[in-house]
Amino acid sequence: METVKVETKDRSYDVVVGPGALNGLEGLVADADRVAVIADKKVAGLHGGRLRAVLDEAGVDAAWMDVPSGESCKTLEWFGRTQQFLLDAGCTRKSVMIAFGGGACGDLAGYAAAAYMRGIRFVQCPTTILAHDSSVGGKTAINLPGGKNMTGAFHQPIGVLYDTDLLRTLPDVEVRSGMAEAVKHVLISSKKDALGLLHTMELAEMGEEELIRLIVRGIRVKADIVGRDEREGSVRKYLNFGHTYGHAVEAAAGYGGITHGEAVMTGMIYALILSERITGAGRELTDALQAFAEKNGYPLKEISSHPFDGLLGYMKKDKKASFGDLHFVLLPEAGAPEVRRVSEGDCKAADREYRIRTGVEPE
Ligand SMILES: NC(=O)c1ccc[n+]([C@@H]2O[C@H](COP(=O)([O-])OP(=O)(O)OC[C@H]3O[C@@H](n4cnc5c(N)ncnc54)[C@H](O)[C@@H]3O)[C@@H](O)[C@H]2O)c1
Ligand SMILES: [Zn+2]
């Protein structure tokens, strides 16, 4: 079992990663007057028995609520239902809530914990690879009809129990999605390892130990950055590498049309092309990332049905774009991210270049 410490001004907590990590739950709920679970419905079906067994063993009779699986739970309606559920369950400020599912369920449940009685304690029990990113760092949010993650709060969990046994049931598409964020964490933090990793890693061949190593590595990068900048005033912005264009592709495809991580993979290749243009970065890293993505089945041609002007509209609406200015995290080289303001002309040229390099008919 690996433990990574997250230390922020608000709270310090452990992220415990490995097979059987859920067994650590007892200690986290020991002094709670009531325990409530908010679970992704699909995950509850697959692994709910395991969580119930741990709670039974600890002598905890928890209230339980299933929410729709994936992104469809991140709505105002389901947020409202979580609040009523916590009240009906008799939760107080001394209670602990458990979020059991991927990033979507964790985002909803985290926001529910942040809001209920102005904030109760919660534990993240992530069940996807992507959630190695989302469960750490305290960002919580739901979607509004007009935009993704538009209402939310910073609310750190009291602990993260990342039981890697639960990852075995993940479909390939979710493995791809989560691994994109793991690759992101390496690209923004290590000059030494980025190329080697891209040249050698094959998702279909990856064993459990290698997977755990990468997840732990990603969590360390995230924990370090969040520890230095909890509220995204400075270095936390680097975690948005690949996300400006990626979010636009995700939105244009319709949420759920392509997974978050798949869209981010496209966004990272795009950001590297921009880096070549603007910072004079060499092409080696871009080519290696593109080859990695192609070898592992990432849908790089999804953008063929989305003209640049549409994507630009989404990029300008991105909440990280201040008043319509376009900012990107660029990588002059692996491990050395920087935030740059980029002109529409450069954005368009990079979009065209992306289409040419990935074999999409340019507009
Ligand atoms: N808060 C943050 O810092 C942050 C960071 C990155 C992403 N996010 C959010 O995370 C969400 C994406 O998270 P995600 O990729 O985990 O997707 P997800 O939560 O939507 O889960 C994807 C699918 O996998 C299923 N699933 C979950 N665990 C499973 C398991 N063990 N076995 C089989 N199926 C399983 C789910 O039911 C769902 O259908 C997005 O809403 C994104 O905005 C948040
Ligand atoms: Zn992301």
Coordinates of C-alpha atoms and ligand atoms in Angstrom, one line a residue:
M1 CA 0.0 0.0 0.0
E2 CA 1.3 3.5 -0.9
T3 CA 0.4 6.6 1.0
V4 CA 0.7 10.1 -0.4
K5 CA 0.2 13.1 1.9
V6 CA -1.7 16.1 0.7
E7 CA -1.0 19.2 2.7
T8 CA -3.1 22.3 2.1
K9 CA -3.9 25.3 4.3
D10 CA -7.5 24.0 4.8
R11 CA -6.6 20.4 5.7
S12 CA -4.0 17.7 5.5
Y13 CA -5.0 14.2 4.5
D14 CA -3.7 10.9 3.2
V15 CA -4.3 9.3 -0.1
V16 CA -4.0 5.6 0.4
V17 CA -3.5 3.6 -2.9
G18 CA -3.4 -0.1 -3.4
P19 CA -5.4 -3.4 -3.3
G20 CA -7.7 -3.4 -0.3
A21 CA -7.3 0.3 0.5
L22 CA -11.0 0.5 1.4
N23 CA -10.2 -1.4 4.6
G24 CA -8.9 2.0 5.9
L25 CA -12.4 3.3 6.1
E26 CA -13.0 2.4 9.7
G27 CA -10.5 4.8 11.1
L28 CA -11.9 7.7 9.1
V29 CA -15.5 7.2 10.2
A30 CA -14.8 6.2 13.8
D31 CA -16.0 9.4 15.5
A32 CA -18.9 10.1 13.1
D33 CA -22.4 10.4 14.6
R34 CA -23.8 9.2 11.3
V35 CA -22.3 7.9 8.0
A36 CA -23.9 8.4 4.6
V37 CA -22.8 6.9 1.3
I38 CA -23.4 8.6 -2.1
A39 CA -22.6 6.0 -4.8
D40 CA -22.5 5.8 -8.5
K41 CA -25.3 3.4 -9.3
K42 CA -23.2 1.2 -11.6
V43 CA -20.3 1.1 -9.2
A44 CA -22.8 0.2 -6.4
G45 CA -23.9 -2.7 -8.5
L46 CA -20.4 -3.9 -9.2
H47 CA -18.6 -3.2 -5.9
G48 CA -21.3 -2.0 -3.4
G49 CA -21.0 -5.4 -1.6
R50 CA -17.4 -4.7 -0.9
L51 CA -18.1 -1.3 0.7
R52 CA -21.0 -2.6 2.7
A53 CA -18.8 -5.4 4.0
V54 CA -16.2 -2.9 5.2
L55 CA -18.9 -0.8 6.9
D56 CA -20.5 -3.9 8.5
E57 CA -17.1 -5.0 9.8
A58 CA -16.7 -1.6 11.4
G59 CA -20.2 -1.8 12.9
V60 CA -21.4 1.1 10.9
D61 CA -25.0 1.2 9.7
A62 CA -24.7 3.8 6.9
A63 CA -27.4 5.6 5.0
W64 CA -27.0 4.9 1.3
M65 CA -28.0 6.8 -1.9
D66 CA -27.3 5.7 -5.4
V67 CA -27.0 8.4 -8.1
P68 CA -27.1 8.0 -11.9
S69 CA -23.8 6.6 -13.2
G70 CA -21.3 9.0 -14.8
E71 CA -21.8 12.6 -15.8
S72 CA -25.6 12.5 -15.6
C73 CA -25.5 12.8 -11.8
K74 CA -23.8 16.3 -11.9
T75 CA -27.0 18.3 -12.1
L76 CA -28.8 20.8 -9.9
E77 CA -31.6 18.3 -9.5
W78 CA -29.3 15.5 -8.1
F79 CA -27.5 18.0 -6.0
G80 CA -30.8 19.0 -4.4
R81 CA -31.6 15.3 -3.8
T82 CA -28.3 14.7 -2.1
Q83 CA -29.1 17.6 0.3
Q84 CA -32.5 16.2 1.2
F85 CA -30.9 12.7 1.5
L86 CA -28.4 13.9 4.0
L87 CA -31.1 15.7 6.0
D88 CA -33.4 12.6 6.0
A89 CA -30.5 10.4 7.0
G90 CA -30.1 12.6 10.1
C91 CA -26.6 13.8 9.2
T92 CA -25.1 16.6 11.3
R93 CA -21.9 18.5 11.3
K94 CA -20.4 15.5 13.1
S95 CA -21.3 13.1 10.3
V96 CA -19.0 11.7 7.5
M97 CA -20.1 11.2 4.0
I98 CA -18.5 8.7 1.6
A99 CA -18.3 9.3 -2.1
F100 CA -18.1 6.0 -4.0
G101 CA -17.6 6.2 -7.7
G102 CA -15.6 7.9 -10.5
G103 CA -14.9 11.6 -10.9
A104 CA -18.5 12.5 -11.6
C105 CA -19.9 11.0 -8.5
G106 CA -17.0 12.4 -6.5
D107 CA -17.6 15.9 -7.8
L108 CA -21.3 15.7 -7.0
A109 CA -20.8 14.1 -3.6
G110 CA -17.9 16.5 -2.7
Y111 CA -20.1 19.5 -3.5
A112 CA -22.9 18.0 -1.5
A113 CA -20.6 17.7 1.5
A114 CA -19.3 21.2 1.0
A115 CA -22.8 22.7 1.0
Y116 CA -24.7 20.6 3.5
M117 CA -24.9 22.5 6.8
R118 CA -22.1 24.7 5.3
G119 CA -19.7 21.8 5.1
I120 CA -19.4 18.3 6.5
R121 CA -16.5 15.9 6.4
F122 CA -16.3 13.5 3.5
V123 CA -14.1 10.6 2.2
Q124 CA -13.3 10.0 -1.4
C125 CA -13.3 6.4 -2.5
P126 CA -12.5 6.7 -6.2
T127 CA -13.2 3.8 -8.6
T128 CA -11.8 5.0 -11.9
I129 CA -8.2 5.7 -13.1
L130 CA -9.2 9.3 -14.0
A131 CA -10.3 9.8 -10.4
H132 CA -6.7 9.6 -9.2
D133 CA -6.8 13.2 -10.5
S134 CA -10.3 14.3 -9.5
S135 CA -10.4 12.8 -6.0
V136 CA -7.3 14.7 -4.8
G137 CA -7.2 18.5 -4.4
G138 CA -10.6 19.5 -3.2
K139 CA -12.3 20.8 -6.3
T140 CA -15.9 19.9 -6.4
A141 CA -18.6 20.9 -8.9
I142 CA -21.7 20.1 -10.8
N143 CA -22.8 21.3 -14.3
L144 CA -25.3 24.0 -15.2
P145 CA -27.3 23.7 -18.4
G146 CA -25.0 26.4 -19.9
G147 CA -21.7 25.0 -18.8
K148 CA -19.6 22.3 -17.2
N149 CA -18.5 22.5 -13.6
M150 CA -20.0 26.0 -13.4
T151 CA -21.1 25.8 -9.8
G152 CA -19.0 24.2 -7.1
A153 CA -16.7 24.7 -4.1
F154 CA -13.2 24.0 -2.8
H155 CA -13.8 21.3 -0.2
Q156 CA -11.0 19.0 0.8
P157 CA -11.8 15.4 1.8
I158 CA -10.6 14.0 5.1
G159 CA -9.0 11.1 3.3
V160 CA -8.9 9.3 -0.1
L161 CA -9.0 5.5 -0.2
Y162 CA -8.1 4.4 -3.6
D163 CA -8.7 0.7 -3.7
T164 CA -7.1 -0.5 -6.9
D165 CA -9.0 -3.9 -6.8
L166 CA -12.1 -2.0 -8.0
L167 CA -10.4 -0.8 -11.2
R168 CA -10.5 -4.3 -12.7
T169 CA -14.0 -3.9 -14.0
L170 CA -13.2 -0.6 -15.9
P171 CA -14.0 -0.7 -19.6
D172 CA -11.1 0.0 -22.0
V173 CA -12.5 3.4 -22.9
E174 CA -12.3 4.5 -19.2
V175 CA -8.8 3.1 -18.9
R176 CA -7.8 5.3 -21.9
S177 CA -9.6 8.3 -20.3
G178 CA -7.8 8.0 -17.0
M179 CA -4.4 7.3 -18.5
A180 CA -4.5 10.6 -20.4
E181 CA -4.5 12.4 -17.1
A182 CA -1.7 10.2 -15.8
V183 CA 0.3 11.0 -18.9
K184 CA -0.4 14.7 -18.3
H185 CA 1.0 14.5 -14.8
V186 CA 4.3 13.0 -16.2
L187 CA 4.5 15.5 -19.1
I188 CA 4.1 18.6 -16.9
S189 CA 6.5 17.4 -14.2
S190 CA 9.4 15.4 -15.7
K191 CA 11.7 16.1 -18.5
K192 CA 13.6 12.9 -17.8
D193 CA 10.8 10.4 -18.1
A194 CA 8.3 11.8 -20.6
L195 CA 9.7 10.5 -23.8
G196 CA 10.6 7.1 -22.4
L197 CA 7.1 6.6 -21.0
L198 CA 5.4 7.5 -24.3
H199 CA 7.7 5.2 -26.3
T200 CA 7.2 2.2 -24.1
M201 CA 3.7 2.3 -22.5
E202 CA 1.0 0.1 -24.0
L203 CA -2.3 0.3 -22.2
A204 CA -3.5 -3.2 -23.2
E205 CA -0.3 -4.8 -21.9
M206 CA 0.0 -2.9 -18.7
G207 CA 0.1 -4.9 -15.5
E208 CA -1.4 -4.0 -12.1
E209 CA 1.9 -2.9 -10.6
E210 CA 2.8 -0.6 -13.4
L211 CA -0.7 0.9 -13.3
I212 CA -0.4 1.5 -9.5
R213 CA 3.0 3.1 -10.0
L214 CA 1.7 5.5 -12.6
I215 CA -1.4 6.4 -10.5
V216 CA 0.8 7.0 -7.4
R217 CA 3.1 9.1 -9.5
G218 CA 0.2 11.2 -10.8
I219 CA -1.2 11.7 -7.3
R220 CA 2.2 12.8 -6.1
V221 CA 2.4 15.5 -8.8
K222 CA -1.1 16.6 -8.1
A223 CA -0.6 16.6 -4.3
D224 CA 2.6 18.7 -4.7
I225 CA 1.0 21.3 -6.9
V226 CA -2.2 21.5 -4.8
G227 CA -0.1 21.9 -1.7
R228 CA 1.7 24.9 -3.2
D229 CA -1.5 26.5 -4.7
E230 CA -4.8 25.2 -3.4
R231 CA -7.0 27.8 -5.1
E232 CA -5.4 28.0 -8.5
G233 CA -3.7 31.3 -8.2
S234 CA -0.5 30.1 -9.7
V235 CA 1.0 26.7 -10.4
R236 CA -2.3 24.8 -10.1
K237 CA -3.1 26.2 -13.5
Y238 CA -0.5 23.8 -15.0
L239 CA -2.9 21.0 -14.3
N240 CA -5.0 22.5 -17.1
F241 CA -2.5 21.4 -19.7
G242 CA -4.5 20.0 -22.6
H243 CA -7.8 21.2 -21.1
T244 CA -8.5 24.4 -23.0
Y245 CA -8.9 22.8 -26.4
G246 CA -9.8 19.5 -24.7
H247 CA -12.8 20.9 -23.0
A248 CA -13.9 22.5 -26.3
V249 CA -13.7 19.2 -28.1
E250 CA -15.6 17.5 -25.2
A251 CA -18.3 20.1 -25.3
A252 CA -18.6 20.1 -29.1
A253 CA -18.9 16.3 -29.0
G254 CA -21.7 16.6 -26.4
Y255 CA -20.7 15.5 -22.9
G256 CA -20.5 11.7 -23.0
G257 CA -19.8 11.7 -26.7
I258 CA -16.1 11.3 -26.0
T259 CA -14.7 10.8 -22.5
H260 CA -12.9 13.6 -20.7
G261 CA -9.5 12.0 -20.9
E262 CA -9.8 11.2 -24.6
A263 CA -10.7 14.9 -25.2
V264 CA -7.7 15.9 -23.1
M265 CA -5.4 13.7 -25.1
T266 CA -6.4 15.6 -28.2
G267 CA -6.0 18.9 -26.3
M268 CA -2.5 18.0 -25.2
I269 CA -1.3 17.2 -28.7
Y270 CA -2.9 20.5 -29.8
A271 CA -1.1 22.4 -26.9
L272 CA 2.2 20.8 -27.9
I273 CA 1.7 22.0 -31.5
L274 CA 1.0 25.5 -30.1
S275 CA 4.2 25.2 -28.0
E276 CA 6.2 24.5 -31.1
R277 CA 4.7 27.6 -32.7
I278 CA 5.0 30.0 -29.8
T279 CA 7.9 28.8 -27.6
G280 CA 10.0 27.2 -30.3
A281 CA 9.6 23.7 -28.7
G282 CA 11.0 20.9 -30.8
R283 CA 8.6 18.4 -32.5
E284 CA 9.9 15.2 -30.8
L285 CA 7.5 15.3 -27.8
T286 CA 4.5 16.1 -30.0
D287 CA 5.3 13.2 -32.3
A288 CA 5.8 10.8 -29.4
L289 CA 2.5 11.8 -27.8
Q290 CA 0.7 11.5 -31.1
A291 CA 2.2 8.0 -31.7
F292 CA 1.3 7.0 -28.2
A293 CA -2.3 8.1 -28.6
E294 CA -2.6 6.4 -32.0
K295 CA -1.1 3.2 -30.8
N296 CA -3.5 3.1 -27.8
G297 CA -6.7 3.9 -29.7
Y298 CA -7.4 7.5 -28.7
P299 CA -10.0 9.0 -31.0
L300 CA -7.8 11.8 -32.4
K301 CA -10.1 12.4 -35.4
E302 CA -13.2 13.2 -33.4
I303 CA -12.7 16.9 -34.2
S304 CA -13.3 16.2 -37.9
S305 CA -17.0 16.9 -37.3
H306 CA -16.2 20.1 -35.3
P307 CA -15.1 23.2 -37.3
F308 CA -12.5 25.5 -35.6
D309 CA -15.0 28.4 -35.2
G310 CA -17.2 26.2 -33.0
L311 CA -14.3 25.1 -30.9
L312 CA -13.1 28.7 -30.6
G313 CA -16.5 29.7 -29.2
Y314 CA -16.2 27.0 -26.5
M315 CA -12.6 28.0 -25.7
K316 CA -13.7 31.6 -25.2
K317 CA -16.5 30.5 -22.8
D318 CA -14.1 28.4 -20.8
K319 CA -14.2 29.7 -17.2
K320 CA -10.4 29.9 -17.2
A321 CA -10.4 32.3 -20.1
S322 CA -10.6 35.7 -18.6
F323 CA -13.0 38.0 -20.5
G324 CA -12.5 36.1 -23.8
D325 CA -8.7 36.1 -23.7
L326 CA -7.3 32.8 -24.6
H327 CA -4.7 31.3 -22.3
F328 CA -2.9 28.0 -22.7
V329 CA -0.6 25.9 -20.7
L330 CA 2.4 25.4 -23.0
L331 CA 5.4 23.1 -22.7
P332 CA 8.6 24.6 -24.2
E333 CA 9.9 21.2 -23.0
A334 CA 8.6 18.4 -20.8
G335 CA 8.5 19.2 -17.2
A336 CA 8.6 23.0 -17.7
P337 CA 5.0 24.2 -18.1
E338 CA 4.1 27.9 -18.6
V339 CA 0.9 29.8 -19.1
R340 CA 0.8 32.0 -22.2
R341 CA -1.8 34.3 -23.7
V342 CA -2.4 33.1 -27.3
S343 CA -3.9 35.0 -30.3
E344 CA -6.8 33.7 -32.2
G345 CA -4.6 33.5 -35.3
D346 CA -2.1 31.2 -33.6
C347 CA -5.0 29.1 -32.2
K348 CA -6.4 28.7 -35.7
A349 CA -3.0 27.9 -37.3
A350 CA -2.4 25.2 -34.6
D351 CA -5.9 23.7 -35.2
R352 CA -5.1 23.5 -38.9
E353 CA -1.7 21.8 -38.2
Y354 CA -3.4 19.4 -35.8
R355 CA -5.9 18.4 -38.5
I356 CA -3.1 17.9 -41.1
R357 CA -0.9 15.8 -38.7
T358 CA -3.7 13.5 -37.6
G359 CA -5.0 13.0 -41.1
V360 CA -8.2 15.0 -40.7
E361 CA -9.2 17.0 -43.8
P362 CA -8.2 20.6 -42.9
E363 CA -11.0 23.2 -43.3
Ligands
LIG1 N1 -12.6 17.8 -9.3 C1 -11.6 17.7 -10.1 O1 -10.5 18.2 -9.8 C2 -11.7 17.0 -11.4 C3 -10.6 16.7 -12.2 C4 -10.8 15.9 -13.3 C5 -12.0 15.5 -13.7 N2 -13.1 15.8 -12.9 C6 -14.5 15.4 -13.3 O2 -14.5 14.0 -13.3 C7 -15.5 13.5 -14.2 C8 -15.0 12.3 -15.0 O3 -14.6 11.3 -14.1 P1 -14.4 9.8 -14.6 O4 -13.7 9.8 -15.8 O5 -14.0 9.0 -13.4 O6 -15.9 9.4 -15.1 P2 -17.3 9.0 -14.4 O7 -17.3 9.2 -13.0 O8 -18.3 9.6 -15.3 O9 -17.2 7.4 -14.7 C9 -17.2 6.9 -16.0 C10 -18.0 5.6 -16.1 O10 -17.3 4.5 -15.5 C11 -18.2 3.9 -14.6 N3 -17.4 3.3 -13.5 C12 -16.8 4.0 -12.5 N4 -16.1 3.1 -11.8 C13 -16.1 1.9 -12.4 C14 -15.5 0.7 -12.1 N5 -14.7 0.5 -11.1 N6 -15.8 -0.4 -13.0 C15 -16.7 -0.2 -14.0 N7 -17.2 1.0 -14.3 C16 -17.0 2.0 -13.5 C17 -19.2 4.9 -14.2 O11 -20.4 4.3 -13.8 C18 -19.4 5.7 -15.5 O12 -20.3 5.1 -16.3 C19 -15.9 14.7 -15.0 O13 -17.2 15.1 -14.5 C20 -14.9 15.7 -14.7 O14 -15.4 17.0 -14.8 C21 -13.0 16.5 -11.8
ZN2 ZN -9.0 16.7 -16.6

